[in-house]
């Protein structure tokens, strides 16, 4: 697999949200707006990229018996950096995302990539994988957040798309499940149509 394939698999083929159904806690919890999705996605991408690099770099020094706790410490270090930077430079977004930022530490996407991929691959390959998976995760959160924001409040990134009230359901947790379900349905249908054409 070349590096482009390594990067792009996280965008569509192995998208964490729409295909692998990973990271559902932040996916459903913070995507009330596209901006929240973007903020959470970028934070997760940074943590994923850096933790993949560090796990790959130190894989030969980490004893097998303590590898998972070691990965958690590495991931927690980068989550702390993200928290401090967000608190200092984007406090409003930090408040919106709240508890979901510290929960990146135990996000199954981040831990899974550290365990299943970065611990077995070279440094550059691990970094590209982290960047690709994080970019795919970010795109998924922005799409889901955008759909929910448009339908729920008639805005996108805070800009009015149509006047009046939206459908309140899409701002609430059940709306997250509905929107995600329909997006997965659409993506699976598109993939099937593409496969049938081939």
C-alpha positions in Angstrom: 0.0 0.0 0.0 1.5 3.4 -1.0 1.3 6.4 1.3 -1.7 8.0 -0.6 -3.7 4.8 -0.2 -2.7 4.8 3.5 -4.0 8.3 3.9 -7.1 8.1 1.8 -8.4 4.9 3.3 -9.4 6.9 6.4 -11.4 9.3 4.3 -13.9 6.9 2.8 -13.0 3.2 2.7 -12.3 2.9 6.5 -14.0 6.1 7.6 -14.2 5.9 11.4 -17.8 7.2 11.7 -19.6 6.1 8.5 -17.9 2.7 8.0 -16.2 1.5 11.1 -18.8 3.1 13.5 -16.1 4.2 15.9 -16.0 7.2 18.2 -19.8 7.4 18.6 -19.7 9.3 21.9 -18.2 12.5 20.4 -19.9 11.9 17.1 -23.4 11.9 18.6 -22.6 14.2 21.5 -21.0 17.3 20.0 -22.2 17.5 16.4 -25.1 19.9 17.1 -23.3 22.4 14.8 -20.7 22.1 12.0 -18.3 24.3 14.0 -18.5 21.9 17.0 -17.8 19.0 14.6 -14.9 20.9 13.1 -13.4 21.7 16.5 -13.8 18.2 17.9 -12.5 16.7 14.6 -9.4 18.9 14.5 -8.6 18.2 18.2 -9.0 14.4 17.6 -6.9 14.6 14.4 -4.0 16.3 16.3 -4.1 13.7 19.1 -4.4 10.9 16.6 -1.5 12.1 14.5 0.8 12.8 17.4 -0.1 9.6 19.4 0.5 7.5 16.2 3.9 9.1 15.7 5.0 8.6 19.4 3.6 5.1 19.7 5.5 4.1 16.5 8.6 5.9 17.7 8.7 4.2 21.1 7.1 0.8 20.2 10.4 -1.1 20.7 10.8 0.4 24.2 7.3 -0.3 25.5 7.0 -3.7 27.2 4.1 -5.8 26.0 2.5 -6.0 29.5 2.1 -2.3 29.8 1.5 -1.2 26.2 -2.1 -0.1 26.6 -1.5 2.0 29.7 1.6 3.4 28.0 -0.6 4.3 24.9 -3.1 6.0 27.2 -0.4 8.1 28.9 0.9 9.2 25.4 -2.6 10.0 24.2 -3.5 11.8 27.5 -0.4 14.0 27.1 -1.5 15.3 23.7 -5.1 15.7 24.9 -3.8 17.9 27.7 -2.0 20.0 25.1 -5.2 20.3 23.1 -7.2 21.3 26.2 -4.7 24.0 27.2 -4.5 25.4 23.7 -8.2 25.4 23.2 -8.8 27.0 26.6 -6.4 29.8 25.8 -7.3 30.5 22.1 -10.9 29.3 21.6 -12.5 29.4 25.0 -16.1 29.5 23.6 -15.5 26.3 21.5 -13.8 24.7 24.5 -16.9 25.4 26.6 -19.2 24.0 23.9 -17.2 20.8 23.6 -16.8 20.5 27.4 -16.2 17.0 28.7 -15.8 15.5 25.2 -12.2 16.9 24.9 -10.8 14.9 27.8 -12.7 11.8 26.6 -10.5 11.8 23.5 -8.1 9.9 25.7 -10.3 6.8 25.7 -11.8 7.3 22.2 -11.7 3.8 20.6 -10.6 5.3 17.3 -7.4 6.8 18.8 -6.6 3.8 21.0 -7.5 1.4 18.2 -5.1 3.1 15.7 -2.3 3.1 18.3 -2.8 -0.6 19.1 -3.7 -2.0 15.7 -1.6 0.2 13.4 1.0 2.5 14.9 2.5 -0.1 17.2 3.3 -2.3 14.1 4.3 0.3 11.5 7.1 2.7 10.7 7.0 6.3 11.8 6.0 8.0 8.6 3.4 5.4 7.7 1.9 5.7 11.2 1.8 9.5 10.9 0.1 9.4 7.5 -2.4 6.9 8.8 -3.2 9.1 11.8 -3.6 12.1 9.6 -5.9 10.3 7.2 -8.1 8.7 9.8 -8.3 12.0 11.7 -9.2 13.9 8.5 -11.9 11.4 7.7 -13.2 11.6 11.3 -13.2 15.4 11.0 -15.1 15.4 7.7 -17.7 13.0 9.1 -18.2 15.2 12.2 -18.5 18.4 10.0 -21.0 16.7 7.7 -23.1 15.3 10.5 -22.9 18.6 12.4 -23.8 20.6 9.3 -26.8 18.5 8.5 -28.0 18.8 12.1 -27.4 22.5 12.2 -29.1 23.2 8.9 -32.2 21.1 9.7 -32.3 22.0 13.4 -31.7 25.7 13.4 -31.6 26.8 9.7 -27.9 27.9 9.9 -24.5 26.6 8.8 -21.4 27.7 10.7 -23.7 30.2 12.3 -24.8 31.8 9.0 -28.5 31.8 8.3 -29.5 29.4 5.5 -33.2 29.9 5.7 -35.4 32.1 8.0 -37.5 30.8 10.8 -37.1 27.9 13.1 -35.7 24.6 12.2 -36.8 21.1 13.3 -35.9 21.0 17.0 -35.5 17.2 16.9 -32.2 17.5 14.9 -30.6 19.6 17.7 -31.5 17.0 20.3 -29.8 13.6 20.8 -32.5 11.6 18.8 -31.8 13.8 15.9 -28.1 12.8 16.0 -29.1 9.2 15.7 -31.5 9.9 12.8 -29.1 12.1 10.9 -26.2 9.6 11.3 -28.4 6.7 10.3 -29.5 8.4 7.1 -26.0 9.5 6.3 -24.7 6.0 6.7 -27.6 4.8 4.5 -26.8 7.3 1.8 -23.1 6.4 1.9 -23.7 2.7 1.7 -26.1 3.2 -1.2 -23.5 5.3 -3.1 -20.9 2.6 -2.4 -23.2 -0.1 -3.7 -24.0 1.9 -6.9 -20.3 2.5 -7.5 -19.6 -1.2 -6.9 -22.4 -2.2 -9.3 -21.0 0.0 -12.0 -17.6 -1.6 -11.8 
